[in-house]
Amino acid sequence: MSAQDIVIRGAGVAGLVTATVLAEAGARVTLLEAGPAIGSGASWKAGGMLAPWCEAESAPAEVTADSLDSIVWWADHVPGVARNGSLVVAPARDVADIARFARRTTMHEQIGAEQIAALEPDLAGRFGRALFFAREGHVNPRDALAALRTRIEALGGVVHTHVPVAEALSARGQDWTIDCTGIDARRALADLRGVRGEMLLLRCPDVALHRPVRMLHPRIPIYIVPRADHVFMVGATMIESETARGMTVRSMTELLNAAYALHPAFAEAEILETGVGLRPSFADNVPRVRRDGRVIHVNGMYRHGFLLSPARAREVAGIVQAGGLR
Ligand SMILES: Cc1cc2nc3c(=O)[nH]c(=O)nc-3n(C[C@H](O)[C@H](O)[C@H](O)COP(=O)(O)OP(=O)(O)OC[C@H]3O[C@@H](n4cnc5c(N)ncnc54)[C@H](O)[C@@H]3O)c2cc1C
């Protein structure tokens, strides 16, 4: 790619990954973030699961197909990408849900109590059956976003935070503008909607997990993603609402009940944080790249921002490369 000047709006995962891919291809990138810091939107609340096969339970096949090499991309770009797989369990009364999940997904192994205990000693004796997706992984989203910023700056890119929205929207003179403003792009993308997701961060020194564990439930399936120092991200609600107000009592109760059902030691966990993010989503819940002249939108990341940003960023690089200078 010849050295093109590219302005990217929005330093969530879509903006940071796209900026990284374009800077690596030789573009001069300027990343403008309206919030006080990178990751001021949904990306800060994410679990960071890189789970192409588990997501197939509810996502169309193209989401899995486009994200098969996502873990490799992340492992090449940020430290600490865990590649220990994911585990899917269900309370005894909902064990039929495991068979349903298995029918809708691939690349898993059905395992019993002994193998569960070998993979996750703290879950020994708690579940009789599980699905193990050995090739999946996860990343700490906040660390990953910071690492991408460092990479972009090392490649000569510039990252500005606190940029007034009007200034970001009126930036001129560049060869391309890439809009990665998440749910705030509704003005330009009429079919974009927000899907509310609530999450918790807990610290629980009495529990150790080595991989994300999804717990199936007919009403509120939840997952727990382990982070360093016995911190766990518990997520997430999926509510058709664009209300960004704080977490509701109902959601808090359901997330905490599920954590407690996974392991009773979570009863003594310290609640470090509650959070709400609006997942930017198109009608079919598939992330898309859309071109409008010299503006390219990368949006609708739904629940796949970490999973699919590398593939969508490569798509952007292809458009920029083919489109040339103004
Ligand atoms: C609770 C929860 C858990 C999740 N877990 C996962 C997971 O495990 N794996 C996964 O892949 N995905 C997950 N997701 C989904 C993922 O978080 C989203 O798909 C992703 O964060 C969307 O990224 P984005 O960059 O498009 O938007 P955002 O992260 O919202 O970023 C948009 C950025 O643009 C900025 N901005 C807005 N307007 C302007 C402007 N005019 N100029 C400049 N900047 C502007 C905002 O401040 C913001 O920082 C989860 C989401 C939630 C809510």
Coordinates of C-alpha atoms and ligand atoms in Angstrom, one line a residue:
M1 CA 0.0 0.0 0.0
S2 CA 1.4 3.4 -0.9
A3 CA 1.6 5.8 2.1
Q4 CA -2.0 7.0 2.4
D5 CA -3.3 9.3 5.1
I6 CA -6.1 7.6 7.0
V7 CA -8.2 9.0 9.8
I8 CA -9.9 6.5 11.9
R9 CA -12.8 7.6 14.2
G10 CA -13.3 5.6 17.4
A11 CA -10.7 3.7 19.4
G12 CA -12.7 0.7 20.4
V13 CA -11.6 -2.7 19.2
A14 CA -12.8 -2.1 15.7
G15 CA -10.9 1.1 15.4
L16 CA -7.7 -0.1 17.1
V17 CA -7.5 -3.3 15.1
T18 CA -8.2 -1.5 11.8
A19 CA -5.6 1.1 12.6
T20 CA -3.1 -1.6 13.4
V21 CA -3.7 -3.5 10.2
L22 CA -3.6 -0.3 8.1
A23 CA -0.4 1.0 9.8
E24 CA 1.2 -2.4 9.2
A25 CA 0.3 -2.1 5.6
G26 CA 2.2 1.2 5.4
A27 CA -0.6 3.8 5.9
R28 CA -0.2 6.9 8.0
V29 CA -3.0 6.5 10.5
T30 CA -4.5 9.0 12.9
L31 CA -6.9 7.6 15.4
L32 CA -9.4 10.0 16.9
E33 CA -11.3 9.0 20.0
A34 CA -14.0 11.2 21.4
G35 CA -13.9 9.6 24.9
P36 CA -11.4 10.3 27.6
A37 CA -9.4 7.1 26.8
I38 CA -9.2 4.4 24.3
G39 CA -11.9 1.8 24.8
S40 CA -14.5 4.3 25.9
G41 CA -17.4 2.2 24.5
A42 CA -18.6 -1.4 24.5
S43 CA -15.1 -2.8 24.0
W44 CA -14.1 -2.0 27.6
K45 CA -16.9 -4.2 28.9
A46 CA -16.2 -7.3 26.7
G47 CA -15.3 -10.7 27.9
G48 CA -12.6 -11.1 25.3
M49 CA -13.6 -14.6 24.3
L50 CA -12.2 -15.7 21.0
A51 CA -14.7 -18.5 20.4
P52 CA -15.6 -19.0 16.8
W53 CA -17.2 -22.5 17.3
C54 CA -19.1 -21.7 20.5
E55 CA -20.6 -18.6 18.9
A56 CA -22.0 -20.8 16.1
E57 CA -24.7 -21.8 18.5
S58 CA -26.4 -18.5 17.8
A59 CA -24.4 -16.9 14.9
P60 CA -24.6 -17.6 11.2
A61 CA -21.9 -19.7 9.6
E62 CA -20.0 -16.8 8.1
V63 CA -19.2 -15.5 11.6
T64 CA -17.3 -18.7 12.4
A65 CA -15.8 -18.9 8.9
D66 CA -14.4 -15.4 9.1
S67 CA -13.0 -15.7 12.5
L68 CA -11.1 -19.0 12.3
D69 CA -7.7 -17.2 12.4
S70 CA -8.7 -14.6 14.9
I71 CA -6.8 -16.2 17.8
V72 CA -3.6 -16.3 15.7
W73 CA -4.0 -12.6 14.8
W74 CA -4.4 -11.7 18.5
A75 CA -1.6 -13.9 19.6
D76 CA 0.7 -12.2 17.0
H77 CA -0.2 -8.8 18.3
V78 CA -0.8 -8.7 22.0
P79 CA 0.7 -10.5 25.0
G80 CA -1.2 -12.9 27.2
V81 CA -3.6 -14.5 24.7
A82 CA -4.8 -17.7 26.4
R83 CA -5.3 -20.7 24.1
N84 CA -6.8 -23.2 26.6
G85 CA -10.1 -23.7 24.9
S86 CA -13.6 -23.1 26.4
L87 CA -15.9 -25.3 28.4
V88 CA -19.7 -25.5 28.2
V89 CA -21.5 -26.9 31.2
A90 CA -25.1 -27.0 32.4
P91 CA -26.8 -27.5 35.8
A92 CA -28.1 -31.1 36.2
R93 CA -31.7 -30.1 35.5
D94 CA -30.7 -28.4 32.2
V95 CA -28.3 -31.1 30.9
A96 CA -30.4 -31.5 27.8
D97 CA -29.2 -28.1 26.8
I98 CA -25.7 -29.6 26.3
A99 CA -27.0 -31.9 23.6
R100 CA -28.8 -29.0 21.9
F101 CA -25.6 -26.9 22.1
A102 CA -23.6 -29.8 20.7
R103 CA -25.9 -30.2 17.7
R104 CA -25.6 -26.5 16.8
T105 CA -21.8 -26.4 17.0
T106 CA -18.7 -28.2 15.8
M107 CA -15.1 -28.7 16.9
H108 CA -16.0 -29.9 20.4
E109 CA -15.5 -33.0 22.4
Q110 CA -18.1 -34.3 24.8
I111 CA -16.4 -35.0 28.1
G112 CA -17.4 -36.4 31.5
A113 CA -16.8 -35.6 35.1
E114 CA -13.3 -37.0 35.2
Q115 CA -12.1 -34.9 32.3
I116 CA -13.9 -31.9 33.6
A117 CA -11.9 -32.3 36.9
A118 CA -8.7 -32.7 35.0
L119 CA -9.2 -29.5 33.0
E120 CA -10.7 -27.5 35.8
P121 CA -9.9 -29.0 39.2
D122 CA -12.1 -26.5 41.0
L123 CA -15.2 -27.8 39.1
A124 CA -14.5 -31.4 40.2
G125 CA -17.7 -33.2 41.2
R126 CA -19.9 -30.3 40.1
F127 CA -20.9 -31.3 36.6
G128 CA -21.3 -34.7 35.0
R129 CA -21.1 -33.6 31.3
A130 CA -19.5 -30.8 29.4
L131 CA -18.4 -29.7 25.9
F132 CA -14.8 -28.9 25.5
F133 CA -13.8 -26.6 22.6
A134 CA -10.1 -27.1 22.7
R135 CA -9.1 -24.6 20.0
E136 CA -10.7 -21.5 21.4
G137 CA -9.0 -18.8 23.4
H138 CA -9.5 -15.6 25.2
V139 CA -7.7 -12.3 25.8
N140 CA -8.0 -9.6 28.5
P141 CA -9.7 -6.9 26.4
R142 CA -8.3 -3.9 28.3
D143 CA -4.7 -5.1 28.1
A144 CA -5.2 -6.0 24.4
L145 CA -6.5 -2.5 23.5
A146 CA -3.6 -0.9 25.3
A147 CA -1.1 -3.2 23.5
L148 CA -2.6 -2.3 20.1
R149 CA -2.3 1.4 20.9
T150 CA 1.4 0.9 21.6
R151 CA 1.8 -1.0 18.4
I152 CA 0.1 1.7 16.3
E153 CA 2.3 4.4 17.9
A154 CA 5.5 2.2 17.3
L155 CA 4.5 2.1 13.6
G156 CA 4.3 5.9 13.5
G157 CA 0.6 6.2 14.0
V158 CA -1.0 8.9 16.1
V159 CA -3.7 8.3 18.7
H160 CA -5.7 11.3 20.1
T161 CA -8.3 10.9 22.9
H162 CA -10.7 13.6 24.2
V163 CA -11.3 14.7 20.6
P164 CA -14.5 16.8 20.4
V165 CA -17.1 14.9 18.3
A166 CA -17.6 17.8 15.9
E167 CA -13.8 17.9 15.3
A168 CA -13.6 14.2 14.7
L169 CA -16.6 14.3 12.3
S170 CA -15.2 17.2 10.3
A171 CA -11.6 16.0 9.9
R172 CA -10.6 16.8 6.3
G173 CA -7.6 16.2 3.9
Q174 CA -7.1 12.5 4.4
D175 CA -7.3 9.9 1.7
W176 CA -9.8 7.8 3.6
T177 CA -11.9 8.1 6.8
I178 CA -12.7 4.9 8.6
D179 CA -15.7 5.2 10.9
C180 CA -15.5 2.8 13.9
T181 CA -17.7 4.8 16.3
G182 CA -19.8 1.9 17.3
I183 CA -23.4 2.7 18.4
D184 CA -22.7 6.4 17.9
A185 CA -22.7 5.8 14.1
R186 CA -26.5 5.6 14.1
R187 CA -26.7 9.0 12.4
A188 CA -25.0 7.5 9.3
L189 CA -26.2 3.9 9.6
A190 CA -29.9 3.9 10.0
D191 CA -30.2 0.2 10.5
L192 CA -27.8 0.1 13.5
R193 CA -29.2 -0.7 16.9
G194 CA -27.8 -1.3 20.3
V195 CA -28.0 -4.5 22.2
R196 CA -27.5 -3.9 25.9
G197 CA -25.0 -6.1 27.7
E198 CA -24.4 -6.1 31.5
M199 CA -21.3 -7.6 33.1
L200 CA -19.6 -7.9 36.4
L201 CA -16.0 -8.1 37.5
L202 CA -15.5 -10.3 40.6
R203 CA -12.4 -11.1 42.7
C204 CA -12.6 -14.6 44.2
P205 CA -9.3 -15.9 45.6
D206 CA -11.0 -19.3 46.4
V207 CA -11.6 -20.1 42.7
A208 CA -9.2 -20.8 39.9
L209 CA -10.3 -21.3 36.3
H210 CA -8.1 -21.8 33.2
R211 CA -10.5 -21.0 30.5
P212 CA -13.9 -19.3 29.9
V213 CA -16.8 -21.5 31.2
R214 CA -20.2 -21.1 29.7
M215 CA -23.1 -22.2 31.8
L216 CA -26.2 -23.0 29.8
H217 CA -29.6 -21.9 31.1
P218 CA -32.9 -21.6 29.2
R219 CA -33.4 -18.0 30.2
I220 CA -30.0 -16.4 30.8
P221 CA -27.0 -18.3 29.6
I222 CA -23.9 -16.8 31.2
Y223 CA -20.2 -17.2 31.0
I224 CA -17.3 -16.6 33.3
V225 CA -13.9 -15.5 31.9
P226 CA -10.9 -15.8 34.1
R227 CA -8.4 -12.9 34.3
A228 CA -5.2 -12.6 36.3
D229 CA -5.2 -12.5 40.1
H230 CA -8.4 -14.5 40.6
V231 CA -10.5 -11.8 38.8
F232 CA -13.4 -13.0 36.8
M233 CA -15.6 -11.3 34.2
V234 CA -19.2 -12.6 34.5
G235 CA -21.4 -11.8 31.5
A236 CA -23.5 -11.0 29.9
T237 CA -27.1 -10.0 29.4
M238 CA -28.5 -9.6 25.9
I239 CA -31.3 -7.1 26.0
E240 CA -32.9 -5.4 23.0
S241 CA -32.5 -2.0 24.6
E242 CA -30.4 1.1 24.0
T243 CA -30.6 2.2 27.6
A244 CA -27.2 2.7 28.9
R245 CA -28.2 3.3 32.6
G246 CA -26.6 1.2 35.3
M247 CA -27.1 -2.6 35.8
T248 CA -30.6 -3.6 37.0
V249 CA -31.2 -5.6 40.1
R250 CA -32.7 -8.4 38.0
S251 CA -29.5 -8.7 35.8
M252 CA -27.2 -8.5 38.8
T253 CA -29.2 -11.2 40.6
E254 CA -29.2 -13.5 37.6
L255 CA -25.5 -13.1 36.9
L256 CA -24.5 -13.6 40.5
N257 CA -26.9 -16.6 40.8
A258 CA -25.2 -18.2 37.8
A259 CA -21.7 -17.6 39.2
Y260 CA -22.8 -19.1 42.5
A261 CA -24.3 -22.1 40.7
L262 CA -21.0 -22.6 38.9
H263 CA -19.1 -22.6 42.2
P264 CA -20.5 -21.7 45.7
A265 CA -17.2 -20.0 46.6
F266 CA -18.4 -17.1 44.4
A267 CA -20.7 -16.2 47.3
E268 CA -17.7 -14.7 49.0
A269 CA -16.4 -12.9 45.9
E270 CA -15.7 -9.2 46.0
I271 CA -17.7 -7.2 43.4
L272 CA -15.1 -5.0 41.7
E273 CA -17.2 -3.5 39.0
T274 CA -20.5 -3.6 37.3
G275 CA -20.7 -2.4 33.7
V276 CA -23.1 -1.9 30.8
G277 CA -22.2 -1.8 27.1
L278 CA -24.3 -1.3 24.0
R279 CA -23.3 -3.7 21.3
P280 CA -23.6 -2.0 18.0
S281 CA -25.6 -4.4 15.8
F282 CA -27.2 -4.7 12.4
A283 CA -30.4 -6.6 11.8
D284 CA -28.7 -9.9 11.1
N285 CA -26.2 -9.4 13.9
V286 CA -23.3 -9.9 11.5
P287 CA -20.4 -7.3 11.6
R288 CA -20.0 -5.5 8.2
V289 CA -17.7 -3.2 6.3
R290 CA -19.6 -0.6 4.3
R291 CA -18.1 1.9 1.9
D292 CA -19.6 5.3 1.2
G293 CA -17.2 7.2 -1.1
R294 CA -14.0 7.8 0.8
V295 CA -15.7 6.8 4.1
I296 CA -15.6 3.2 5.2
H297 CA -17.7 2.1 8.1
V298 CA -16.7 -0.9 10.2
N299 CA -19.6 -1.6 12.4
G300 CA -22.3 -3.9 13.7
M301 CA -19.7 -5.8 15.7
Y302 CA -22.6 -7.1 17.9
R303 CA -21.1 -9.8 20.3
H304 CA -18.2 -10.5 18.0
G305 CA -16.0 -7.4 18.1
F306 CA -12.8 -9.1 19.4
L307 CA -13.6 -12.2 17.3
L308 CA -14.2 -10.5 14.0
S309 CA -12.3 -7.2 14.0
P310 CA -9.1 -8.8 12.4
A311 CA -11.1 -10.2 9.4
R312 CA -13.1 -7.0 8.9
A313 CA -9.9 -4.9 9.2
R314 CA -8.3 -6.9 6.4
E315 CA -11.4 -6.2 4.3
V316 CA -10.8 -2.5 4.9
A317 CA -7.2 -2.8 3.9
G318 CA -8.3 -4.5 0.7
I319 CA -10.6 -1.7 -0.2
V320 CA -8.0 1.0 0.6
Q321 CA -5.4 -0.8 -1.4
A322 CA -7.7 -1.2 -4.4
G323 CA -9.0 2.4 -4.1
G324 CA -5.7 4.2 -4.2
L325 CA -5.0 7.8 -3.4
R326 CA -7.6 10.6 -4.0
Ligands
LIG1 C1 -20.8 -7.3 28.2 C2 -20.2 -7.5 26.9 C3 -19.4 -8.7 26.7 C4 -18.8 -8.9 25.4 N1 -18.0 -10.0 25.2 C5 -17.4 -10.2 24.0 C6 -16.5 -11.3 23.8 O1 -16.3 -12.0 24.7 N2 -15.9 -11.4 22.6 C7 -16.2 -10.5 21.5 O2 -15.6 -10.7 20.4 N3 -17.0 -9.5 21.7 C8 -17.7 -9.3 22.9 N4 -18.5 -8.3 23.1 C9 -18.9 -7.4 21.9 C10 -17.8 -6.4 21.7 O3 -17.6 -5.7 23.0 C11 -18.3 -5.4 20.7 O4 -18.6 -6.1 19.5 C12 -17.2 -4.4 20.4 O5 -16.8 -3.8 21.6 C13 -17.7 -3.3 19.5 O6 -16.5 -2.5 19.2 P1 -16.5 -1.2 18.4 O7 -15.1 -0.7 18.3 O8 -17.3 -1.3 17.2 O9 -17.4 -0.2 19.4 P2 -17.0 0.5 20.7 O10 -16.1 -0.3 21.6 O11 -18.3 1.0 21.3 O12 -16.1 1.7 20.3 C14 -16.6 2.9 19.7 C15 -15.7 4.0 20.1 O13 -15.9 5.2 19.3 C16 -15.9 6.3 20.1 N5 -16.6 7.4 19.4 C17 -18.0 7.5 19.3 N6 -18.3 8.6 18.6 C18 -17.1 9.1 18.2 C19 -16.7 10.2 17.3 N7 -17.7 11.0 16.6 N8 -15.4 10.5 17.1 C20 -14.5 9.7 17.7 N9 -14.8 8.7 18.5 C21 -16.1 8.4 18.7 C22 -16.5 5.8 21.4 O14 -16.1 6.7 22.5 C23 -15.9 4.4 21.5 O15 -14.6 4.4 22.2 C24 -19.1 -8.0 24.3 C25 -19.9 -6.9 24.5 C26 -20.4 -6.6 25.8 C27 -21.3 -5.4 26.0

